[in-house]
PDB file of C-alpha atoms and ligand atoms in Angstrom:
ATOM      1  CA  UNK A 135      92.473 -32.070-149.834  1.00  0.00           C
ATOM      2  CA  UNK A 136      95.478 -29.857-150.161  1.00  0.00           C
ATOM      3  CA  UNK A 137      97.521 -29.051-147.449  1.00  0.00           C
ATOM      4  CA  UNK A 138      96.524 -25.410-146.897  1.00  0.00           C
ATOM      5  CA  UNK A 139      92.739 -26.668-147.516  1.00  0.00           C
ATOM      6  CA  UNK A 140      91.413 -25.627-144.249  1.00  0.00           C
ATOM      7  CA  UNK A 141      93.308 -21.912-144.628  1.00  0.00           C
ATOM      8  CA  UNK A 142      91.074 -22.105-147.737  1.00  0.00           C
ATOM      9  CA  UNK A 143      87.973 -22.753-145.851  1.00  0.00           C
ATOM     10  CA  UNK A 144      88.166 -20.705-142.654  1.00  0.00           C
ATOM     11  CA  UNK A 145      88.652 -17.585-143.015  1.00  0.00           C
ATOM     12  CA  UNK A 146      88.894 -16.929-139.425  1.00  0.00           C
ATOM     13  CA  UNK A 147      91.489 -19.905-138.997  1.00  0.00           C
ATOM     14  CA  UNK A 148      93.788 -18.273-141.312  1.00  0.00           C
ATOM     15  CA  UNK A 149      93.116 -14.621-140.076  1.00  0.00           C
ATOM     16  CA  UNK A 150      94.465 -16.109-136.457  1.00  0.00           C
ATOM     17  CA  UNK A 151      98.066 -17.438-137.693  1.00  0.00           C
ATOM     18  CA  UNK A 152      98.323 -14.040-139.596  1.00  0.00           C
ATOM     19  CA  UNK A 153      97.795 -12.204-136.137  1.00  0.00           C
ATOM     20  CA  UNK A 154      99.455 -14.461-134.106  1.00  0.00           C
ATOM     21  CA  UNK A 155      96.432 -15.892-132.091  1.00  0.00           C
ATOM     22  CA  UNK A 156      96.396 -19.672-131.236  1.00  0.00           C
ATOM     23  CA  UNK A 157      93.029 -20.134-132.064  1.00  0.00           C
ATOM     24  CA  UNK A 158      90.481 -18.349-133.937  1.00  0.00           C
ATOM     25  CA  UNK A 159      88.386 -18.343-130.565  1.00  0.00           C
ATOM     26  CA  UNK A 160      89.570 -15.297-130.300  1.00  0.00           C
ATOM     27  CA  UNK A 161      87.736 -13.304-132.566  1.00  0.00           C
ATOM     28  CA  UNK A 162      84.712 -14.809-130.653  1.00  0.00           C
ATOM     29  CA  UNK A 163      85.891 -13.187-127.716  1.00  0.00           C
ATOM     30  CA  UNK A 164      86.778  -9.831-130.061  1.00  0.00           C
ATOM     31  CA  UNK A 165      83.250  -9.541-131.109  1.00  0.00           C
ATOM     32  CA  UNK A 166      81.432 -10.382-128.157  1.00  0.00           C
ATOM     33  CA  UNK A 167      83.622  -7.218-126.894  1.00  0.00           C
ATOM     34  CA  UNK A 168      82.235  -5.270-129.357  1.00  0.00           C
ATOM     35  CA  UNK A 169      78.612  -5.868-128.421  1.00  0.00           C
ATOM     36  CA  UNK A 170      79.024  -5.152-124.688  1.00  0.00           C
ATOM     37  CA  UNK A 171      82.303  -3.549-124.324  1.00  0.00           C
ATOM     38  CA  UNK A 172      83.181  -6.176-121.532  1.00  0.00           C
ATOM     39  CA  UNK A 173      86.990  -5.738-121.756  1.00  0.00           C
ATOM     40  CA  UNK A 174      86.454  -1.768-121.271  1.00  0.00           C
ATOM     41  CA  UNK A 175      89.159   0.375-120.053  1.00  0.00           C
ATOM     42  CA  UNK A 176      88.359  -0.089-116.311  1.00  0.00           C
ATOM     43  CA  UNK A 177      88.735  -3.964-116.574  1.00  0.00           C
ATOM     44  CA  UNK A 178      91.524  -5.062-114.199  1.00  0.00           C
ATOM     45  CA  UNK A 179      91.009  -8.408-112.766  1.00  0.00           C
ATOM     46  CA  UNK A 180      90.152 -11.204-115.273  1.00  0.00           C
ATOM     47  CA  UNK A 181      89.215 -14.935-114.738  1.00  0.00           C
ATOM     48  CA  UNK A 182      89.534 -17.050-117.744  1.00  0.00           C
ATOM     49  CA  UNK A 183      88.142 -20.633-117.382  1.00  0.00           C
ATOM     50  CA  UNK A 184      88.688 -23.521-119.976  1.00  0.00           C
ATOM     51  CA  UNK A 185      91.560 -20.889-121.462  1.00  0.00           C
ATOM     52  CA  UNK A 186      94.049 -23.404-123.670  1.00  0.00           C
ATOM     53  CA  UNK A 187      95.533 -23.167-125.846  1.00  0.00           C
ATOM     54  CA  UNK A 188      95.809 -19.355-124.730  1.00  0.00           C
ATOM     55  CA  UNK A 189      93.706 -17.221-127.412  1.00  0.00           C
ATOM     56  CA  UNK A 190      91.145 -15.382-125.516  1.00  0.00           C
ATOM     57  CA  UNK A 191      94.094 -14.859-122.824  1.00  0.00           C
ATOM     58  CA  UNK A 192      96.313 -13.760-125.886  1.00  0.00           C
ATOM     59  CA  UNK A 193      93.372 -11.051-126.071  1.00  0.00           C
ATOM     60  CA  UNK A 194      93.138 -10.320-122.664  1.00  0.00           C
ATOM     61  CA  UNK A 195      97.278  -9.473-122.179  1.00  0.00           C
ATOM     62  CA  UNK A 196      97.163  -7.352-125.370  1.00  0.00           C
ATOM     63  CA  UNK A 197      94.245  -5.242-124.116  1.00  0.00           C
ATOM     64  CA  UNK A 198      94.794  -4.688-120.944  1.00  0.00           C
ATOM     65  CA  UNK A 199      98.556  -4.465-121.050  1.00  0.00           C
ATOM     66  CA  UNK A 200      99.810  -3.235-124.041  1.00  0.00           C
ATOM     67  CA  UNK A 201     100.552   0.581-123.795  1.00  0.00           C
ATOM     68  CA  UNK A 202      99.703   0.635-120.076  1.00  0.00           C
ATOM     69  CA  UNK A 203     102.302   2.191-117.757  1.00  0.00           C
ATOM     70  CA  UNK A 204     103.523  -0.031-115.031  1.00  0.00           C
ATOM     71  CA  UNK A 205     102.584   2.568-112.202  1.00  0.00           C
ATOM     72  CA  UNK A 206      98.361   2.332-113.629  1.00  0.00           C
ATOM     73  CA  UNK A 207      98.505  -1.571-114.047  1.00  0.00           C
ATOM     74  CA  UNK A 208      97.147  -3.547-110.836  1.00  0.00           C
ATOM     75  CA  UNK A 209      95.942  -5.921-112.914  1.00  0.00           C
ATOM     76  CA  UNK A 210      95.745  -9.435-112.490  1.00  0.00           C
ATOM     77  CA  UNK A 211      94.785 -12.100-115.018  1.00  0.00           C
ATOM     78  CA  UNK A 212      94.508 -16.021-114.063  1.00  0.00           C
ATOM     79  CA  UNK A 213      93.657 -18.383-116.706  1.00  0.00           C
ATOM     80  CA  UNK A 214      92.588 -22.143-116.258  1.00  0.00           C
ATOM     81  CA  UNK A 215      92.553 -25.524-117.820  1.00  0.00           C
ATOM     82  CA  UNK A 216      92.729 -28.976-117.796  1.00  0.00           C
ATOM     83  CA  UNK A 217      95.773 -28.899-120.169  1.00  0.00           C
ATOM     84  CA  UNK A 218      98.914 -27.403-119.612  1.00  0.00           C
ATOM     85  CA  UNK A 219      99.022 -24.350-121.927  1.00  0.00           C
ATOM     86  CA  UNK A 220     102.216 -22.163-123.209  1.00  0.00           C
ATOM     87  CA  UNK A 221     103.232 -19.431-121.157  1.00  0.00           C
ATOM     88  CA  UNK A 222     101.964 -16.241-122.202  1.00  0.00           C
ATOM     89  CA  UNK A 223     102.610 -12.415-120.631  1.00  0.00           C
ATOM     90  CA  UNK A 224     100.778 -10.978-117.979  1.00  0.00           C
ATOM     91  CA  UNK A 225      98.763 -14.218-117.688  1.00  0.00           C
ATOM     92  CA  UNK A 226      99.014 -16.590-114.371  1.00  0.00           C
ATOM     93  CA  UNK A 227      98.121 -20.149-115.660  1.00  0.00           C
ATOM     94  CA  UNK A 228      96.780 -23.086-113.516  1.00  0.00           C
ATOM     95  CA  UNK A 229      96.320 -26.475-114.709  1.00  0.00           C
ATOM     96  CA  UNK A 230      92.887 -27.484-113.174  1.00  0.00           C
ATOM     97  CA  UNK A 231      89.462 -29.273-113.615  1.00  0.00           C
ATOM     98  CA  UNK A 232      87.198 -26.200-112.864  1.00  0.00           C
ATOM     99  CA  UNK A 233      84.500 -28.629-111.907  1.00  0.00           C
ATOM    100  CA  UNK A 234      86.621 -29.257-108.415  1.00  0.00           C
ATOM    101  CA  UNK A 235      85.837 -26.960-105.811  1.00  0.00           C
ATOM    102  CA  UNK A 236      89.719 -27.257-105.384  1.00  0.00           C
ATOM    103  CA  UNK A 237      90.477 -25.389-108.231  1.00  0.00           C
ATOM    104  CA  UNK A 238      87.536 -22.325-106.913  1.00  0.00           C
ATOM    105  CA  UNK A 239      89.146 -22.098-103.871  1.00  0.00           C
ATOM    106  CA  UNK A 240      92.580 -22.133-105.971  1.00  0.00           C
ATOM    107  CA  UNK A 241      91.441 -19.584-108.273  1.00  0.00           C
ATOM    108  CA  UNK A 242      89.617 -17.068-105.222  1.00  0.00           C
ATOM    109  CA  UNK A 243      93.291 -17.056-103.346  1.00  0.00           C
ATOM    110  CA  UNK A 244      94.807 -15.813-105.998  1.00  0.00           C
ATOM    111  CA  UNK A 245      92.859 -12.719-106.036  1.00  0.00           C
ATOM    112  CA  UNK A 246      93.351 -12.358-102.898  1.00  0.00           C
ATOM    113  CA  UNK A 247      89.499 -11.487-101.191  1.00  0.00           C
ATOM    114  CA  UNK A 248      89.921  -9.173-103.984  1.00  0.00           C
ATOM    115  CA  UNK A 249      86.794  -9.166-106.110  1.00  0.00           C
ATOM    116  CA  UNK A 250      86.892  -9.461-110.105  1.00  0.00           C
ATOM    117  CA  UNK A 251      85.553  -7.306-113.029  1.00  0.00           C
ATOM    118  CA  UNK A 252      85.444 -10.157-115.419  1.00  0.00           C
ATOM    119  CA  UNK A 253      84.868 -14.276-115.769  1.00  0.00           C
ATOM    120  CA  UNK A 254      85.269 -15.720-118.779  1.00  0.00           C
ATOM    121  CA  UNK A 255      84.613 -19.409-119.956  1.00  0.00           C
ATOM    122  CA  UNK A 256      84.855 -20.795-123.683  1.00  0.00           C
ATOM    123  CA  UNK A 257      84.722 -24.323-121.746  1.00  0.00           C
ATOM    124  CA  UNK A 258      83.607 -27.338-124.143  1.00  0.00           C
ATOM    125  CA  UNK A 259      84.270 -31.068-122.407  1.00  0.00           C
ATOM    126  CA  UNK A 260      85.775 -34.183-124.965  1.00  0.00           C
ATOM    127  CA  UNK A 261      82.804 -35.217-126.730  1.00  0.00           C
ATOM    128  CA  UNK A 262      81.527 -38.473-126.017  1.00  0.00           C
ATOM    129  CA  UNK A 263      79.099 -38.704-128.387  1.00  0.00           C
ATOM    130  CA  UNK A 264      76.586 -39.513-125.623  1.00  0.00           C
ATOM    131  CA  UNK A 265      74.100 -36.416-126.046  1.00  0.00           C
ATOM    132  CA  UNK A 266      72.532 -36.207-122.551  1.00  0.00           C
ATOM    133  CA  UNK A 267      76.309 -37.214-120.960  1.00  0.00           C
ATOM    134  CA  UNK A 268      77.769 -34.452-123.411  1.00  0.00           C
ATOM    135  CA  UNK A 269      75.583 -31.859-122.348  1.00  0.00           C
ATOM    136  CA  UNK A 270      75.172 -33.226-118.632  1.00  0.00           C
ATOM    137  CA  UNK A 271      79.013 -32.202-118.522  1.00  0.00           C
ATOM    138  CA  UNK A 272      78.913 -28.930-120.582  1.00  0.00           C
ATOM    139  CA  UNK A 273      76.248 -27.655-118.046  1.00  0.00           C
ATOM    140  CA  UNK A 274      78.428 -28.804-115.115  1.00  0.00           C
ATOM    141  CA  UNK A 275      81.107 -26.398-116.580  1.00  0.00           C
ATOM    142  CA  UNK A 276      78.855 -23.576-117.450  1.00  0.00           C
ATOM    143  CA  UNK A 277      77.413 -24.055-113.636  1.00  0.00           C
ATOM    144  CA  UNK A 278      81.129 -23.856-111.982  1.00  0.00           C
ATOM    145  CA  UNK A 279      81.709 -20.942-114.206  1.00  0.00           C
ATOM    146  CA  UNK A 280      78.595 -19.114-112.774  1.00  0.00           C
ATOM    147  CA  UNK A 281      79.954 -20.454-109.020  1.00  0.00           C
ATOM    148  CA  UNK A 282      83.205 -18.826-109.340  1.00  0.00           C
ATOM    149  CA  UNK A 283      81.392 -15.687-111.016  1.00  0.00           C
ATOM    150  CA  UNK A 284      79.274 -15.611-107.375  1.00  0.00           C
ATOM    151  CA  UNK A 285      81.973 -15.657-105.019  1.00  0.00           C
ATOM    152  CA  UNK A 286      84.277 -13.317-106.731  1.00  0.00           C
ATOM    153  CA  UNK A 287      82.630 -10.959-109.508  1.00  0.00           C
ATOM    154  CA  UNK A 288      82.166  -7.407-108.120  1.00  0.00           C
ATOM    155  CA  UNK A 289      78.450  -6.638-107.435  1.00  0.00           C
ATOM    156  CA  UNK A 290      76.714  -3.998-109.962  1.00  0.00           C
ATOM    157  CA  UNK A 291      79.282  -4.296-112.499  1.00  0.00           C
ATOM    158  CA  UNK A 292      80.991  -7.488-112.983  1.00  0.00           C
ATOM    159  CA  UNK A 293      80.395  -9.326-116.173  1.00  0.00           C
ATOM    160  CA  UNK A 294      80.302 -12.798-117.532  1.00  0.00           C
ATOM    161  CA  UNK A 295      80.411 -14.729-120.483  1.00  0.00           C
ATOM    162  CA  UNK A 296      80.253 -18.242-120.394  1.00  0.00           C
ATOM    163  CA  UNK A 297      79.525 -20.528-123.613  1.00  0.00           C
ATOM    164  CA  UNK A 298      76.537 -22.954-124.355  1.00  0.00           C
ATOM    165  CA  UNK A 299      75.045 -24.816-127.007  1.00  0.00           C
ATOM    166  CA  UNK A 300      71.911 -24.288-127.572  1.00  0.00           C
ATOM    167  CA  UNK A 301      69.324 -26.851-126.696  1.00  0.00           C
ATOM    168  CA  UNK A 302      65.896 -27.400-124.995  1.00  0.00           C
ATOM    169  CA  UNK A 303      67.676 -27.787-121.650  1.00  0.00           C
ATOM    170  CA  UNK A 304      69.245 -24.775-121.712  1.00  0.00           C
ATOM    171  CA  UNK A 305      65.990 -22.690-120.423  1.00  0.00           C
ATOM    172  CA  UNK A 306      66.798 -24.014-116.985  1.00  0.00           C
ATOM    173  CA  UNK A 307      70.393 -22.012-117.384  1.00  0.00           C
ATOM    174  CA  UNK A 308      68.661 -18.929-118.325  1.00  0.00           C
ATOM    175  CA  UNK A 309      66.251 -19.492-115.347  1.00  0.00           C
ATOM    176  CA  UNK A 310      69.668 -19.554-113.377  1.00  0.00           C
ATOM    177  CA  UNK A 311      71.677 -16.924-114.359  1.00  0.00           C
ATOM    178  CA  UNK A 312      68.994 -14.390-114.803  1.00  0.00           C
ATOM    179  CA  UNK A 313      69.026 -14.557-111.039  1.00  0.00           C
ATOM    180  CA  UNK A 314      72.642 -13.595-110.840  1.00  0.00           C
ATOM    181  CA  UNK A 315      72.608 -10.431-113.372  1.00  0.00           C
ATOM    182  CA  UNK A 316      71.103  -7.565-114.335  1.00  0.00           C
ATOM    183  CA  UNK A 317      70.796  -8.364-117.792  1.00  0.00           C
ATOM    184  CA  UNK A 318      71.103 -11.472-119.739  1.00  0.00           C
ATOM    185  CA  UNK A 319      71.674 -12.084-123.280  1.00  0.00           C
ATOM    186  CA  UNK A 320      72.557 -15.020-125.907  1.00  0.00           C
ATOM    187  CA  UNK A 321      75.162 -13.643-128.194  1.00  0.00           C
ATOM    188  CA  UNK A 322      76.530 -15.114-130.945  1.00  0.00           C
ATOM    189  CA  UNK A 323      79.260 -13.825-132.875  1.00  0.00           C
ATOM    190  CA  UNK A 324      80.035 -14.027-136.638  1.00  0.00           C
ATOM    191  CA  UNK A 325      83.206 -16.123-135.986  1.00  0.00           C
ATOM    192  CA  UNK A 326      80.894 -18.574-134.397  1.00  0.00           C
ATOM    193  CA  UNK A 327      79.671 -20.558-137.212  1.00  0.00           C
ATOM    194  CA  UNK A 328      75.718 -20.356-137.899  1.00  0.00           C
ATOM    195  CA  UNK A 329      75.848 -23.861-138.616  1.00  0.00           C
ATOM    196  CA  UNK A 330      76.583 -24.797-135.007  1.00  0.00           C
ATOM    197  CA  UNK A 331      74.696 -24.262-132.047  1.00  0.00           C
ATOM    198  CA  UNK A 332      77.501 -22.547-130.085  1.00  0.00           C
ATOM    199  CA  UNK A 333      76.301 -19.142-128.241  1.00  0.00           C
ATOM    200  CA  UNK A 334      77.504 -17.719-125.298  1.00  0.00           C
ATOM    201  CA  UNK A 335      75.424 -16.187-122.296  1.00  0.00           C
ATOM    202  CA  UNK A 336      76.144 -13.142-121.361  1.00  0.00           C
ATOM    203  CA  UNK A 337      75.530 -11.395-118.002  1.00  0.00           C
ATOM    204  CA  UNK A 338      76.097  -8.173-117.057  1.00  0.00           C
ATOM    205  CA  UNK A 339      76.235  -6.148-114.272  1.00  0.00           C
ATOM    206  CA  UNK A 340      76.422  -8.978-111.176  1.00  0.00           C
ATOM    207  CA  UNK A 341      73.926  -8.960-108.455  1.00  0.00           C
ATOM    208  CA  UNK A 342      72.920 -10.908-105.337  1.00  0.00           C
ATOM    209  CA  UNK A 343      69.174 -12.872-105.759  1.00  0.00           C
ATOM    210  CA  UNK A 344      68.804 -11.834-101.887  1.00  0.00           C
ATOM    211  CA  UNK A 345      70.929  -9.012-100.282  1.00  0.00           C
ATOM    212  CA  UNK A 346      72.048 -10.771 -97.396  1.00  0.00           C
ATOM    213  CA  UNK A 347      73.237 -13.702 -99.233  1.00  0.00           C
ATOM    214  CA  UNK A 348      76.702 -14.037 -98.959  1.00  0.00           C
ATOM    215  CA  UNK A 349      78.529 -16.574-101.542  1.00  0.00           C
ATOM    216  CA  UNK A 350      80.587 -18.561 -99.884  1.00  0.00           C
ATOM    217  CA  UNK A 351      82.710 -21.731-101.577  1.00  0.00           C
ATOM    218  CA  UNK A 352      81.941 -25.229 -99.156  1.00  0.00           C
ATOM    219  CA  UNK A 353      84.478 -27.448-100.506  1.00  0.00           C
ATOM    220  CA  UNK A 354      82.188 -30.313 -99.150  1.00  0.00           C
ATOM    221  CA  UNK A 355      79.134 -29.325-101.283  1.00  0.00           C
ATOM    222  CA  UNK A 356      78.420 -29.671-105.093  1.00  0.00           C
ATOM    223  CA  UNK A 357      77.901 -27.072-107.503  1.00  0.00           C
ATOM    224  CA  UNK A 358      73.918 -27.912-107.253  1.00  0.00           C
ATOM    225  CA  UNK A 359      74.346 -27.606-103.484  1.00  0.00           C
ATOM    226  CA  UNK A 360      75.683 -24.187-103.234  1.00  0.00           C
ATOM    227  CA  UNK A 361      72.897 -22.739-105.774  1.00  0.00           C
ATOM    228  CA  UNK A 362      69.949 -24.510-103.948  1.00  0.00           C
ATOM    229  CA  UNK A 363      67.459 -22.200-102.203  1.00  0.00           C
ATOM    230  CA  UNK A 364      69.300 -19.461-103.217  1.00  0.00           C
ATOM    231  CA  UNK A 365      66.534 -17.990-105.876  1.00  0.00           C
ATOM    232  CA  UNK A 366      63.955 -18.722-107.891  1.00  0.00           C
ATOM    233  CA  UNK A 367      64.743 -20.983-110.732  1.00  0.00           C
ATOM    234  CA  UNK A 368      61.551 -21.163-111.963  1.00  0.00           C
ATOM    235  CA  UNK A 369      61.509 -21.790-116.155  1.00  0.00           C
ATOM    236  CA  UNK A 370      58.236 -19.473-116.393  1.00  0.00           C
ATOM    237  CA  UNK A 371      57.310 -15.913-115.825  1.00  0.00           C
ATOM    238  CA  UNK A 372      53.895 -14.479-114.253  1.00  0.00           C
ATOM    239  CA  UNK A 373      52.063 -14.791-117.389  1.00  0.00           C
ATOM    240  CA  UNK A 374      52.776 -18.096-118.234  1.00  0.00           C
ATOM    241  CA  UNK A 375      55.714 -18.014-121.024  1.00  0.00           C
ATOM    242  CA  UNK A 376      59.129 -18.917-120.706  1.00  0.00           C
ATOM    243  CA  UNK A 377      61.209 -16.201-120.125  1.00  0.00           C
ATOM    244  CA  UNK A 378      64.251 -16.326-122.932  1.00  0.00           C
ATOM    245  CA  UNK A 379      66.921 -13.837-122.927  1.00  0.00           C
ATOM    246  CA  UNK A 380      67.362 -11.390-125.743  1.00  0.00           C
ATOM    247  CA  UNK A 381      69.236 -13.270-128.703  1.00  0.00           C
ATOM    248  CA  UNK A 382      71.959 -10.991-130.320  1.00  0.00           C
ATOM    249  CA  UNK A 383      74.067 -11.699-132.942  1.00  0.00           C
ATOM    250  CA  UNK A 384      77.811  -9.910-132.712  1.00  0.00           C
ATOM    251  CA  UNK A 385      80.602  -8.274-134.755  1.00  0.00           C
ATOM    252  CA  UNK A 386      80.404  -5.801-137.313  1.00  0.00           C
ATOM    253  CA  UNK A 387      78.032  -7.390-140.126  1.00  0.00           C
ATOM    254  CA  UNK A 388      79.608  -5.093-142.713  1.00  0.00           C
ATOM    255  CA  UNK A 389      83.548  -5.909-141.335  1.00  0.00           C
ATOM    256  CA  UNK A 390      83.478  -9.103-140.139  1.00  0.00           C
ATOM    257  CA  UNK A 391      83.908 -12.130-142.410  1.00  0.00           C
ATOM    258  CA  UNK A 392      81.356 -15.001-142.299  1.00  0.00           C
ATOM    259  CA  UNK A 393      82.599 -18.191-140.432  1.00  0.00           C
ATOM    260  CA  UNK A 394      80.182 -20.153-142.953  1.00  0.00           C
ATOM    261  CA  UNK A 395      81.667 -19.299-146.333  1.00  0.00           C
ATOM    262  CA  UNK A 396      84.491 -20.261-148.027  1.00  0.00           C
ATOM    263  CA  UNK A 397      86.610 -17.060-149.489  1.00  0.00           C
ATOM    264  CA  UNK A 398      89.210 -16.935-152.356  1.00  0.00           C
ATOM    265  CA  UNK A 399      92.984 -16.576-150.893  1.00  0.00           C
ATOM    266  CA  UNK A 400      95.502 -14.043-152.264  1.00  0.00           C
ATOM    267  CA  UNK A 401      97.241 -15.369-155.290  1.00  0.00           C
ATOM    268  CA  UNK A 402     100.856 -15.009-153.083  1.00  0.00           C
ATOM    269  CA  UNK A 403      99.013 -16.819-150.297  1.00  0.00           C
ATOM    270  CA  UNK A 404     101.846 -18.345-148.039  1.00  0.00           C
ATOM    271  CA  UNK A 405     100.404 -21.153-145.832  1.00  0.00           C
ATOM    272  CA  UNK A 406     101.857 -20.068-141.659  1.00  0.00           C
ATOM    273  CA  UNK A 407     102.103 -22.893-139.522  1.00  0.00           C
ATOM    274  CA  UNK A 408      99.999 -23.000-136.217  1.00  0.00           C
ATOM    275  CA  UNK A 409     100.665 -20.044-133.712  1.00  0.00           C
ATOM    276  CA  UNK A 410     101.073 -22.452-131.096  1.00  0.00           C
ATOM    277  CA  UNK A 411     101.048 -26.255-131.430  1.00  0.00           C
ATOM    278  CA  UNK A 412      98.984 -28.280-128.194  1.00  0.00           C
ATOM    279  CA  UNK A 413     101.254 -29.339-125.825  1.00  0.00           C
ATOM    280  CA  UNK A 414     100.058 -32.317-124.867  1.00  0.00           C
ATOM    281  CA  UNK A 415      97.031 -32.685-126.828  1.00  0.00           C
ATOM    282  CA  UNK A 416      94.385 -35.930-126.454  1.00  0.00           C
ATOM    283  CA  UNK A 417      95.276 -37.367-129.676  1.00  0.00           C
ATOM    284  CA  UNK A 418      99.006 -37.505-128.696  1.00  0.00           C
ATOM    285  CA  UNK A 419      99.468 -41.358-127.790  1.00  0.00           C
ATOM    286  CA  UNK A 420      97.123 -42.152-131.292  1.00  0.00           C
ATOM    287  CA  UNK A 421      99.755 -40.245-133.296  1.00  0.00           C
ATOM    288  CA  UNK A 422     102.745 -42.049-131.649  1.00  0.00           C
ATOM    289  CA  UNK A 423     101.060 -45.307-132.383  1.00  0.00           C
ATOM    290  CA  UNK A 424     100.125 -44.401-135.729  1.00  0.00           C
ATOM    291  CA  UNK A 425     103.651 -43.396-136.415  1.00  0.00           C
ATOM    292  CA  UNK A 426     105.313 -46.649-134.761  1.00  0.00           C
ATOM    293  CA  UNK A 427     102.810 -48.521-137.025  1.00  0.00           C
ATOM    294  CA  UNK A 428     101.308 -49.928-133.773  1.00  0.00           C
ATOM    295  CA  UNK A 429      97.704 -48.583-134.267  1.00  0.00           C
ATOM    296  CA  UNK A 430      95.002 -51.027-134.913  1.00  0.00           C
ATOM    297  CA  UNK A 431      91.635 -50.350-136.672  1.00  0.00           C
ATOM    298  CA  UNK A 432      89.069 -50.844-133.958  1.00  0.00           C
ATOM    299  CA  UNK A 433      87.626 -54.350-134.354  1.00  0.00           C
ATOM    300  CA  UNK A 434      90.401 -55.831-135.917  1.00  0.00           C
ATOM    301  CA  UNK A 435      91.900 -59.219-134.740  1.00  0.00           C
ATOM    302  CA  UNK A 436      95.744 -58.454-135.308  1.00  0.00           C
TER     303      UNK A 436
HETATM  304  N1  SAM B 647      89.106 -20.065-124.883  1.00  0.00           N
HETATM  305  C1  SAM B 647      89.998 -21.265-125.470  1.00  0.00           C
HETATM  306  C2  SAM B 647      91.034 -20.123-125.910  1.00  0.00           C
HETATM  307  O1  SAM B 647      91.037 -18.984-127.062  1.00  0.00           O
HETATM  308  O2  SAM B 647      92.199 -20.791-126.360  1.00  0.00           O
HETATM  309  C3  SAM B 647      89.820 -22.502-126.334  1.00  0.00           C
HETATM  310  C4  SAM B 647      89.424 -22.953-125.419  1.00  0.00           C
HETATM  311  S1  SAM B 647      88.659 -24.878-126.145  1.00  0.00           S
HETATM  312  C5  SAM B 647      87.235 -24.582-126.968  1.00  0.00           C
HETATM  313  C6  SAM B 647      87.986 -25.615-124.341  1.00  0.00           C
HETATM  314  C7  SAM B 647      88.699 -26.165-123.670  1.00  0.00           C
HETATM  315  O3  SAM B 647      88.295 -26.340-122.204  1.00  0.00           O
HETATM  316  C8  SAM B 647      90.363 -27.077-123.788  1.00  0.00           C
HETATM  317  O4  SAM B 647      90.804 -26.783-123.456  1.00  0.00           O
HETATM  318  C9  SAM B 647      89.662 -28.452-122.856  1.00  0.00           C
HETATM  319  O5  SAM B 647      90.715 -28.592-121.983  1.00  0.00           O
HETATM  320  C10 SAM B 647      88.857 -26.930-121.515  1.00  0.00           C
HETATM  321  N2  SAM B 647      88.344 -27.509-120.761  1.00  0.00           N
HETATM  322  C11 SAM B 647      86.860 -28.960-121.002  1.00  0.00           C
HETATM  323  N3  SAM B 647      86.721 -29.147-119.431  1.00  0.00           N
HETATM  324  C12 SAM B 647      86.992 -28.993-118.308  1.00  0.00           C
HETATM  325  C13 SAM B 647      87.329 -28.417-117.534  1.00  0.00           C
HETATM  326  N4  SAM B 647      86.667 -29.727-116.402  1.00  0.00           N
HETATM  327  N5  SAM B 647      88.317 -27.910-116.245  1.00  0.00           N
HETATM  328  C14 SAM B 647      89.273 -27.259-117.126  1.00  0.00           C
HETATM  329  N6  SAM B 647      89.323 -27.010-118.637  1.00  0.00           N
HETATM  330  C15 SAM B 647      88.442 -27.847-119.334  1.00  0.00           C
END
């Protein structure tokens, strides 16, 4: 394959480099916004979970700060990831694990008891290949994001977006989320490959399942314990069928590209470098070993 083959194969990858985004994921958030208006002008406080390398934070920074006079701002965006992020204007970055209750406490403290308008999470664990374990970790990320959402979102208007991989166990997640939002959707942006089970759960209008529930983070409780006894998590509705959220394909179908298609690249195409290389990627050590000729194939006796 040629050096620029990824540019040829993946139109969103190429577009991201042309438009200065650190990752093609930026278009997923933009297309979700096209459909659900999650970044409307009244959005002032946002938490971006699992944010590295930072393309969603770049979208937030641009949309919430460009052309807004200093005095009208009062805005805050906090981005969190296990990996360190190269700074982005207007974004407070935390290098933390979102499944640790202490991280949620740090985020809450940064907002000084003020409620937020939006919590988004594009989290994906490093895949182990053990399907059940991978799915379990993914669900822990989602529940941690939801727990934070419950503690920090504005009642009535708070919005929530979280990545999931559609599978049989998602019904439980839908059942849990339905308790906390007026409307729950599963969105599939055009920039998310149709061949991937990736989708985004979108919750609109945060609500408490019972009016006297005061969601409080307790550092000694697991995320499961946080939700225990709070709401109705049954999968079935009164007629005995599973209550599925509405599925919405988003991103202007006429104007956006198909992420599974290969497009011709222009004659005068010039390959661009990635906007931001990862700071400390997990594969760094392997690369160093390879460069120094010390990387041995698995099972090799030498
Ligand atoms: N939204 C990002 C963007 O636009 O650049 C891309 C996010 S990337 C697909 C998934 C991220 O989830 C990775 O950076 C990974 O480090 C992060 N992640 C996975 N598990 C995490 C955890 N427990 N706590 C914090 N971040 C986590």
